[in-house]
Amino acid sequence: DMTKPGFLPFLMRYPNSILIVEDAENIIRDRNQDTFVANQAVSNLLNLSDSLLGDAMHQQIICTFNCDVKSIDSALLRDGRLVVEHKFDKLSVENPRHLCLELGIPGNGDDIHESTPLAEVYARKNAALGALWNDLENGRTSSKNKR
């Protein structure tokens, strides 16, 4: 939890590392629009990225989020703090189909007829693996797997 007092001391044990924060919407929102929890989390991120502590730690921070960039605290977006911003757009029709084929997803993505998020392709993979696992647990296998 990035708002707890032990968070920064914990990170100090790992200099020269990369901190990855997935689904960071709640900790990068504008401090003027949110709660104490968000304020503390943004403050901790700022301390890690652009302060004496940040200079000593040499840590990189990667945050993933699904909110409008306008809702992110402006201090996090200033020059020198935000090094790279990358938006993952939906994949064209051909790319998720090819990926389905490469990942061995049943149907090879033949039912994909429009731009598709990468996450949806991996959700299909996870669903296929879950179905296979259930079949194995229940003693069922497809006719291709029977000997």
PDB file of C-alpha atoms in Angstrom:
ATOM      1  CA  ASP A   1       0.000   0.000   0.000  1.00  0.00           C
ATOM      2  CA  MET A   2       1.655   3.193  -1.200  1.00  0.00           C
ATOM      3  CA  THR A   3       0.006   5.281   1.510  1.00  0.00           C
ATOM      4  CA  LYS A   4       1.401   3.361   4.480  1.00  0.00           C
ATOM      5  CA  PRO A   5       4.382   4.771   6.408  1.00  0.00           C
ATOM      6  CA  GLY A   6       6.458   1.663   5.669  1.00  0.00           C
ATOM      7  CA  PHE A   7       6.196   1.999   1.893  1.00  0.00           C
ATOM      8  CA  LEU A   8       9.139   4.329   1.291  1.00  0.00           C
ATOM      9  CA  PRO A   9      11.478   2.512   3.719  1.00  0.00           C
ATOM     10  CA  PHE A  10      10.561  -0.734   1.951  1.00  0.00           C
ATOM     11  CA  LEU A  11      11.501   0.720  -1.431  1.00  0.00           C
ATOM     12  CA  MET A  12      14.738   2.131  -0.046  1.00  0.00           C
ATOM     13  CA  ARG A  13      15.959  -1.450   0.323  1.00  0.00           C
ATOM     14  CA  TYR A  14      15.789  -1.805  -3.483  1.00  0.00           C
ATOM     15  CA  PRO A  15      17.722   1.026  -5.153  1.00  0.00           C
ATOM     16  CA  ASN A  16      18.210   0.980  -8.929  1.00  0.00           C
ATOM     17  CA  SER A  17      14.984  -0.950  -9.451  1.00  0.00           C
ATOM     18  CA  ILE A  18      11.752  -0.522 -11.364  1.00  0.00           C
ATOM     19  CA  LEU A  19       8.459  -0.082  -9.526  1.00  0.00           C
ATOM     20  CA  ILE A  20       5.476  -1.243 -11.582  1.00  0.00           C
ATOM     21  CA  VAL A  21       2.073  -0.051 -10.413  1.00  0.00           C
ATOM     22  CA  GLU A  22      -0.800  -1.667 -12.313  1.00  0.00           C
ATOM     23  CA  ASP A  23      -4.265  -0.120 -12.339  1.00  0.00           C
ATOM     24  CA  ALA A  24      -2.857   3.048 -10.789  1.00  0.00           C
ATOM     25  CA  GLU A  25      -5.954   5.222 -11.313  1.00  0.00           C
ATOM     26  CA  ASN A  26      -6.582   5.677  -7.596  1.00  0.00           C
ATOM     27  CA  ILE A  27      -3.053   6.771  -6.761  1.00  0.00           C
ATOM     28  CA  ILE A  28      -2.287   9.149  -9.635  1.00  0.00           C
ATOM     29  CA  ARG A  29      -5.487  11.213  -9.648  1.00  0.00           C
ATOM     30  CA  ASP A  30      -5.367  14.946  -9.112  1.00  0.00           C
ATOM     31  CA  ARG A  31      -4.820  15.646  -5.411  1.00  0.00           C
ATOM     32  CA  ASN A  32      -7.208  18.596  -5.574  1.00  0.00           C
ATOM     33  CA  GLN A  33     -10.035  16.293  -6.621  1.00  0.00           C
ATOM     34  CA  ASP A  34      -9.505  13.345  -4.310  1.00  0.00           C
ATOM     35  CA  THR A  35      -9.022  12.026  -0.798  1.00  0.00           C
ATOM     36  CA  PHE A  36      -6.138  11.947   1.660  1.00  0.00           C
ATOM     37  CA  VAL A  37      -5.221   8.460   0.456  1.00  0.00           C
ATOM     38  CA  ALA A  38      -4.705   9.706  -3.104  1.00  0.00           C
ATOM     39  CA  ASN A  39      -2.802  12.743  -1.799  1.00  0.00           C
ATOM     40  CA  GLN A  40      -0.372  10.571   0.140  1.00  0.00           C
ATOM     41  CA  ALA A  41       0.139   8.175  -2.759  1.00  0.00           C
ATOM     42  CA  VAL A  42       0.861  11.024  -5.198  1.00  0.00           C
ATOM     43  CA  SER A  43       3.253  12.571  -2.670  1.00  0.00           C
ATOM     44  CA  ASN A  44       5.109   9.282  -2.337  1.00  0.00           C
ATOM     45  CA  LEU A  45       5.363   8.948  -6.125  1.00  0.00           C
ATOM     46  CA  LEU A  46       6.681  12.499  -6.379  1.00  0.00           C
ATOM     47  CA  ASN A  47       9.242  11.831  -3.651  1.00  0.00           C
ATOM     48  CA  LEU A  48      10.441   8.759  -5.520  1.00  0.00           C
ATOM     49  CA  SER A  49      10.577  10.424  -8.894  1.00  0.00           C
ATOM     50  CA  ASP A  50      11.823  13.955  -8.321  1.00  0.00           C
ATOM     51  CA  SER A  51      13.442  14.693  -4.977  1.00  0.00           C
ATOM     52  CA  LEU A  52      16.602  14.027  -3.021  1.00  0.00           C
ATOM     53  CA  LEU A  53      15.186  10.602  -2.232  1.00  0.00           C
ATOM     54  CA  GLY A  54      14.511  10.003  -5.911  1.00  0.00           C
ATOM     55  CA  ASP A  55      18.036  11.109  -6.835  1.00  0.00           C
ATOM     56  CA  ALA A  56      19.515   8.687  -4.321  1.00  0.00           C
ATOM     57  CA  MET A  57      17.283   5.749  -5.193  1.00  0.00           C
ATOM     58  CA  HIS A  58      17.593   5.788  -9.004  1.00  0.00           C
ATOM     59  CA  GLN A  59      14.255   4.043  -9.360  1.00  0.00           C
ATOM     60  CA  GLN A  60      12.025   4.086 -12.399  1.00  0.00           C
ATOM     61  CA  ILE A  61       8.258   3.983 -11.993  1.00  0.00           C
ATOM     62  CA  ILE A  62       5.855   2.472 -14.514  1.00  0.00           C
ATOM     63  CA  CYS A  63       2.137   3.053 -13.967  1.00  0.00           C
ATOM     64  CA  THR A  64      -0.669   1.506 -15.969  1.00  0.00           C
ATOM     65  CA  PHE A  65      -4.090   3.108 -15.873  1.00  0.00           C
ATOM     66  CA  ASN A  66      -7.420   3.318 -17.665  1.00  0.00           C
ATOM     67  CA  CYS A  67      -8.465   6.886 -16.975  1.00  0.00           C
ATOM     68  CA  ASP A  68      -8.284  10.147 -18.885  1.00  0.00           C
ATOM     69  CA  VAL A  69      -4.828  11.721 -18.682  1.00  0.00           C
ATOM     70  CA  LYS A  70      -6.573  14.979 -17.706  1.00  0.00           C
ATOM     71  CA  SER A  71      -7.540  13.402 -14.363  1.00  0.00           C
ATOM     72  CA  ILE A  72      -3.908  12.671 -13.422  1.00  0.00           C
ATOM     73  CA  ASP A  73      -2.237  15.008 -10.943  1.00  0.00           C
ATOM     74  CA  SER A  74      -0.465  17.693 -12.977  1.00  0.00           C
ATOM     75  CA  ALA A  75       2.677  17.409 -10.845  1.00  0.00           C
ATOM     76  CA  LEU A  76       3.205  13.880 -12.164  1.00  0.00           C
ATOM     77  CA  LEU A  77       2.990  15.101 -15.763  1.00  0.00           C
ATOM     78  CA  ARG A  78       5.579  17.902 -15.562  1.00  0.00           C
ATOM     79  CA  ASP A  79       8.698  17.849 -17.706  1.00  0.00           C
ATOM     80  CA  GLY A  80      11.380  15.715 -16.128  1.00  0.00           C
ATOM     81  CA  ARG A  81       8.923  13.514 -14.282  1.00  0.00           C
ATOM     82  CA  LEU A  82       6.987  11.907 -17.096  1.00  0.00           C
ATOM     83  CA  VAL A  83       9.670  10.407 -19.302  1.00  0.00           C
ATOM     84  CA  VAL A  84       7.495   8.339 -21.640  1.00  0.00           C
ATOM     85  CA  GLU A  85       3.778   8.052 -22.200  1.00  0.00           C
ATOM     86  CA  HIS A  86       2.451   5.193 -24.298  1.00  0.00           C
ATOM     87  CA  LYS A  87      -1.142   4.543 -25.195  1.00  0.00           C
ATOM     88  CA  PHE A  88      -2.034   1.000 -26.192  1.00  0.00           C
ATOM     89  CA  ASP A  89      -4.694   1.266 -28.860  1.00  0.00           C
ATOM     90  CA  LYS A  90      -6.854  -1.569 -30.086  1.00  0.00           C
ATOM     91  CA  LEU A  91      -5.190  -3.966 -32.491  1.00  0.00           C
ATOM     92  CA  SER A  92      -6.237  -4.071 -36.138  1.00  0.00           C
ATOM     93  CA  VAL A  93      -8.283  -7.128 -37.128  1.00  0.00           C
ATOM     94  CA  GLU A  94      -5.303  -9.052 -38.516  1.00  0.00           C
ATOM     95  CA  ASN A  95      -3.054  -8.711 -35.454  1.00  0.00           C
ATOM     96  CA  PRO A  96      -5.335 -10.306 -32.829  1.00  0.00           C
ATOM     97  CA  ARG A  97      -6.155 -13.104 -35.266  1.00  0.00           C
ATOM     98  CA  HIS A  98      -2.452 -13.794 -35.791  1.00  0.00           C
ATOM     99  CA  LEU A  99      -1.843 -13.676 -32.038  1.00  0.00           C
ATOM    100  CA  CYS A 100      -4.718 -16.115 -31.407  1.00  0.00           C
ATOM    101  CA  LEU A 101      -3.110 -18.480 -33.899  1.00  0.00           C
ATOM    102  CA  GLU A 102       0.331 -18.110 -32.266  1.00  0.00           C
ATOM    103  CA  LEU A 103      -1.103 -18.643 -28.771  1.00  0.00           C
ATOM    104  CA  GLY A 104      -3.071 -21.701 -29.851  1.00  0.00           C
ATOM    105  CA  ILE A 105      -6.420 -20.190 -28.940  1.00  0.00           C
ATOM    106  CA  PRO A 106      -9.283 -22.359 -30.233  1.00  0.00           C
ATOM    107  CA  GLY A 107     -10.831 -20.893 -33.365  1.00  0.00           C
ATOM    108  CA  ASN A 108      -7.649 -18.937 -34.139  1.00  0.00           C
ATOM    109  CA  GLY A 109      -9.563 -15.663 -33.757  1.00  0.00           C
ATOM    110  CA  ASP A 110     -11.644 -16.312 -36.870  1.00  0.00           C
ATOM    111  CA  ASP A 111     -14.587 -14.627 -35.117  1.00  0.00           C
ATOM    112  CA  ILE A 112     -12.673 -11.346 -34.705  1.00  0.00           C
ATOM    113  CA  HIS A 113     -14.081  -8.840 -37.206  1.00  0.00           C
ATOM    114  CA  GLU A 114     -13.139  -5.494 -35.656  1.00  0.00           C
ATOM    115  CA  SER A 115     -10.320  -3.775 -33.778  1.00  0.00           C
ATOM    116  CA  THR A 116      -9.674  -5.615 -30.527  1.00  0.00           C
ATOM    117  CA  PRO A 117      -7.791  -4.749 -27.323  1.00  0.00           C
ATOM    118  CA  LEU A 118      -4.760  -6.903 -26.568  1.00  0.00           C
ATOM    119  CA  ALA A 119      -6.298  -7.740 -23.185  1.00  0.00           C
ATOM    120  CA  GLU A 120      -9.242  -9.412 -24.922  1.00  0.00           C
ATOM    121  CA  VAL A 121      -6.922 -11.788 -26.785  1.00  0.00           C
ATOM    122  CA  TYR A 122      -5.272 -12.827 -23.518  1.00  0.00           C
ATOM    123  CA  ALA A 123      -8.692 -13.142 -21.862  1.00  0.00           C
ATOM    124  CA  ARG A 124      -9.558 -15.645 -24.609  1.00  0.00           C
ATOM    125  CA  LYS A 125      -6.334 -17.504 -23.902  1.00  0.00           C
ATOM    126  CA  ASN A 126      -7.086 -17.609 -20.177  1.00  0.00           C
ATOM    127  CA  ALA A 127     -10.649 -18.789 -20.851  1.00  0.00           C
ATOM    128  CA  ALA A 128      -9.369 -21.563 -23.121  1.00  0.00           C
ATOM    129  CA  LEU A 129      -6.832 -22.638 -20.501  1.00  0.00           C
ATOM    130  CA  GLY A 130      -9.521 -22.553 -17.811  1.00  0.00           C
ATOM    131  CA  ALA A 131     -11.806 -24.747 -19.904  1.00  0.00           C
ATOM    132  CA  LEU A 132      -8.961 -27.179 -20.578  1.00  0.00           C
ATOM    133  CA  TRP A 133      -8.099 -27.292 -16.875  1.00  0.00           C
ATOM    134  CA  ASN A 134     -11.741 -27.983 -15.975  1.00  0.00           C
ATOM    135  CA  ASP A 135     -11.867 -30.787 -18.525  1.00  0.00           C
ATOM    136  CA  LEU A 136      -8.679 -32.304 -17.111  1.00  0.00           C
ATOM    137  CA  GLU A 137      -9.975 -32.063 -13.548  1.00  0.00           C
ATOM    138  CA  ASN A 138     -13.187 -33.797 -14.575  1.00  0.00           C
ATOM    139  CA  GLY A 139     -11.364 -36.532 -16.471  1.00  0.00           C
ATOM    140  CA  ARG A 140     -12.531 -35.317 -19.856  1.00  0.00           C
ATOM    141  CA  THR A 141     -10.280 -34.721 -22.823  1.00  0.00           C
ATOM    142  CA  SER A 142     -11.007 -33.928 -26.416  1.00  0.00           C
ATOM    143  CA  SER A 143     -10.946 -36.702 -28.970  1.00  0.00           C
ATOM    144  CA  LYS A 144      -7.670 -35.285 -30.292  1.00  0.00           C
ATOM    145  CA  ASN A 145      -6.007 -35.899 -26.934  1.00  0.00           C
ATOM    146  CA  LYS A 146      -7.256 -39.478 -26.482  1.00  0.00           C
ATOM    147  CA  ARG A 147      -4.925 -42.284 -27.454  1.00  0.00           C
TER     148      ARG A 147
END
